[in-house]
Amino acid sequence: MTPPQRRRRFPKASPEPAPPPPQEGQNPPEGPKKNPERLYVITGPDGAERSELDLVTLIVAHADPPPSATPEQAALLRLCTAPLSVAELSAYLSLPFSVVTVLLTELLTAELVTARAPVIRQALADRSLLEAVMHGLQRL
């Protein structure tokens, strides 16, 4: 005995034909257009001064997101459990640098995060340190 077959309520739609390739001198057609969120909705009124943040400034969170935090601020605080640069945060959240700067300024004034300059290693190591390492390796 064979199981009953189900009928579709609507027939299958035929696949759309592929668009013709662009001719020489024409721009290729754009992909599906998304309805972007308005960035001022995310950042709120921008009347306050922004902090001097650079792309390589490291951000570290001190606390969990408070209940009053916006979803973007909560995401920033969750990401910053380990030091991350502003450029990385911007990429992870898919937000422009200027928007992330405004969000971080609000978190800095609320003292929920700390901004610090990146750790720059010296071009040349200290000679005494290199000699100590060399002597330690020779003893092995």
Coordinates of C-alpha atoms in Angstrom, one line a residue:
M1 CA 0.0 0.0 0.0
T2 CA 1.4 3.4 -0.9
P3 CA 1.0 6.5 1.3
P4 CA -1.4 9.2 0.1
Q5 CA 0.2 12.0 -1.9
R6 CA -0.2 15.6 -0.7
R7 CA -1.3 18.1 -3.2
R8 CA 0.1 21.6 -3.3
R9 CA -2.4 24.4 -2.8
F10 CA -0.5 26.7 -5.2
P11 CA 1.6 25.5 -8.2
K12 CA 5.3 26.0 -8.0
A13 CA 6.4 29.4 -9.3
S14 CA 8.7 29.2 -12.3
P15 CA 12.2 30.4 -11.6
E16 CA 13.0 33.9 -12.7
P17 CA 15.2 34.1 -15.8
A18 CA 18.7 35.3 -15.2
P19 CA 19.3 39.0 -16.0
P20 CA 21.2 39.6 -19.2
P21 CA 24.9 40.4 -18.7
P22 CA 25.8 44.1 -18.6
Q23 CA 26.9 45.6 -21.9
E24 CA 30.1 47.4 -22.2
G25 CA 30.1 50.8 -20.6
Q26 CA 27.1 50.0 -18.3
N27 CA 27.3 49.4 -14.5
P28 CA 26.4 45.9 -13.3
P29 CA 22.9 45.7 -11.7
E30 CA 23.0 46.1 -7.9
G31 CA 22.0 43.3 -5.6
P32 CA 18.8 43.2 -3.5
K33 CA 18.4 46.6 -1.9
K34 CA 18.0 46.6 1.9
N35 CA 16.1 49.2 3.8
P36 CA 18.9 50.6 6.0
E37 CA 18.1 51.8 9.5
R38 CA 18.5 55.4 10.1
L39 CA 21.7 55.9 12.1
Y40 CA 20.4 58.8 14.1
V41 CA 17.8 56.4 15.6
I42 CA 20.7 54.2 16.9
T43 CA 22.8 57.1 18.2
G44 CA 20.2 59.5 19.4
P45 CA 20.6 63.2 19.3
D46 CA 24.2 64.1 18.7
G47 CA 24.5 67.3 20.6
A48 CA 27.2 66.2 23.0
E49 CA 30.9 66.2 22.2
R50 CA 32.5 63.0 21.0
S51 CA 35.5 61.4 22.7
E52 CA 38.8 61.5 20.8
L53 CA 38.7 57.8 19.7
D54 CA 41.0 56.5 17.1
L55 CA 40.6 53.3 15.0
V56 CA 43.2 51.5 17.1
T57 CA 42.0 52.7 20.5
L58 CA 41.3 49.7 22.7
I59 CA 38.0 49.5 24.5
V60 CA 37.5 47.3 27.7
A61 CA 34.1 46.9 29.4
H62 CA 33.9 47.1 33.2
A63 CA 30.4 45.8 33.8
D64 CA 27.5 43.9 32.2
P65 CA 25.0 45.9 30.2
P66 CA 22.5 47.7 32.4
P67 CA 18.8 47.2 31.6
S68 CA 18.6 50.8 30.3
A69 CA 21.2 50.2 27.6
T70 CA 20.2 50.1 23.9
P71 CA 20.7 46.9 22.0
E72 CA 23.8 48.3 20.3
Q73 CA 25.3 49.4 23.6
A74 CA 24.6 46.0 25.1
A75 CA 26.3 44.4 22.2
L76 CA 29.3 46.6 22.6
L77 CA 29.6 45.8 26.3
R78 CA 29.3 42.1 25.6
L79 CA 32.0 42.3 22.9
C80 CA 34.4 44.3 25.1
T81 CA 35.0 41.7 27.8
A82 CA 38.5 41.4 26.2
P83 CA 40.2 44.5 24.8
L84 CA 39.0 45.2 21.2
S85 CA 39.9 48.1 18.9
V86 CA 37.2 50.5 17.7
A87 CA 37.8 49.3 14.2
E88 CA 37.1 45.7 15.2
L89 CA 33.9 46.8 17.1
S90 CA 32.7 48.7 14.0
A91 CA 33.3 45.6 11.8
Y92 CA 31.7 43.2 14.2
L93 CA 28.5 45.3 14.6
S94 CA 28.4 46.3 10.9
L95 CA 28.1 50.0 11.9
P96 CA 30.1 52.9 10.6
F97 CA 33.0 54.2 12.7
S98 CA 31.2 57.5 13.5
V99 CA 28.2 55.7 14.9
V100 CA 30.4 53.4 17.1
T101 CA 32.2 56.5 18.3
V102 CA 29.0 58.1 19.5
L103 CA 27.9 54.9 21.2
L104 CA 31.2 54.5 22.9
T105 CA 31.2 58.2 24.0
E106 CA 27.9 57.5 25.9
L107 CA 29.4 54.4 27.5
L108 CA 32.6 56.3 28.5
T109 CA 30.6 59.1 30.2
A110 CA 28.6 56.4 32.1
E111 CA 32.0 54.8 33.0
L112 CA 30.9 51.4 31.7
V113 CA 34.0 51.1 29.5
T114 CA 37.6 52.3 29.4
A115 CA 39.5 53.5 26.4
R116 CA 43.2 53.1 26.2
A117 CA 45.9 53.5 23.7
P118 CA 47.2 50.4 22.0
V119 CA 50.2 48.7 23.4
I120 CA 53.1 49.5 21.1
R121 CA 56.1 47.2 21.3
Q122 CA 59.5 48.7 21.1
A123 CA 61.3 48.2 17.8
L124 CA 64.4 46.8 19.5
A125 CA 64.3 44.7 22.7
D126 CA 66.5 45.6 25.6
R127 CA 70.0 44.2 25.3
S128 CA 70.1 42.8 28.8
L129 CA 66.9 40.9 28.2
L130 CA 68.2 39.3 25.0
E131 CA 71.5 38.3 26.8
A132 CA 69.5 36.7 29.6
V133 CA 67.4 34.7 27.1
M134 CA 70.6 33.7 25.3
H135 CA 72.3 32.5 28.5
G136 CA 69.2 30.6 29.5
L137 CA 69.0 28.8 26.2
Q138 CA 72.7 27.9 26.4
R139 CA 72.2 26.3 29.8
L140 CA 69.6 23.9 28.3

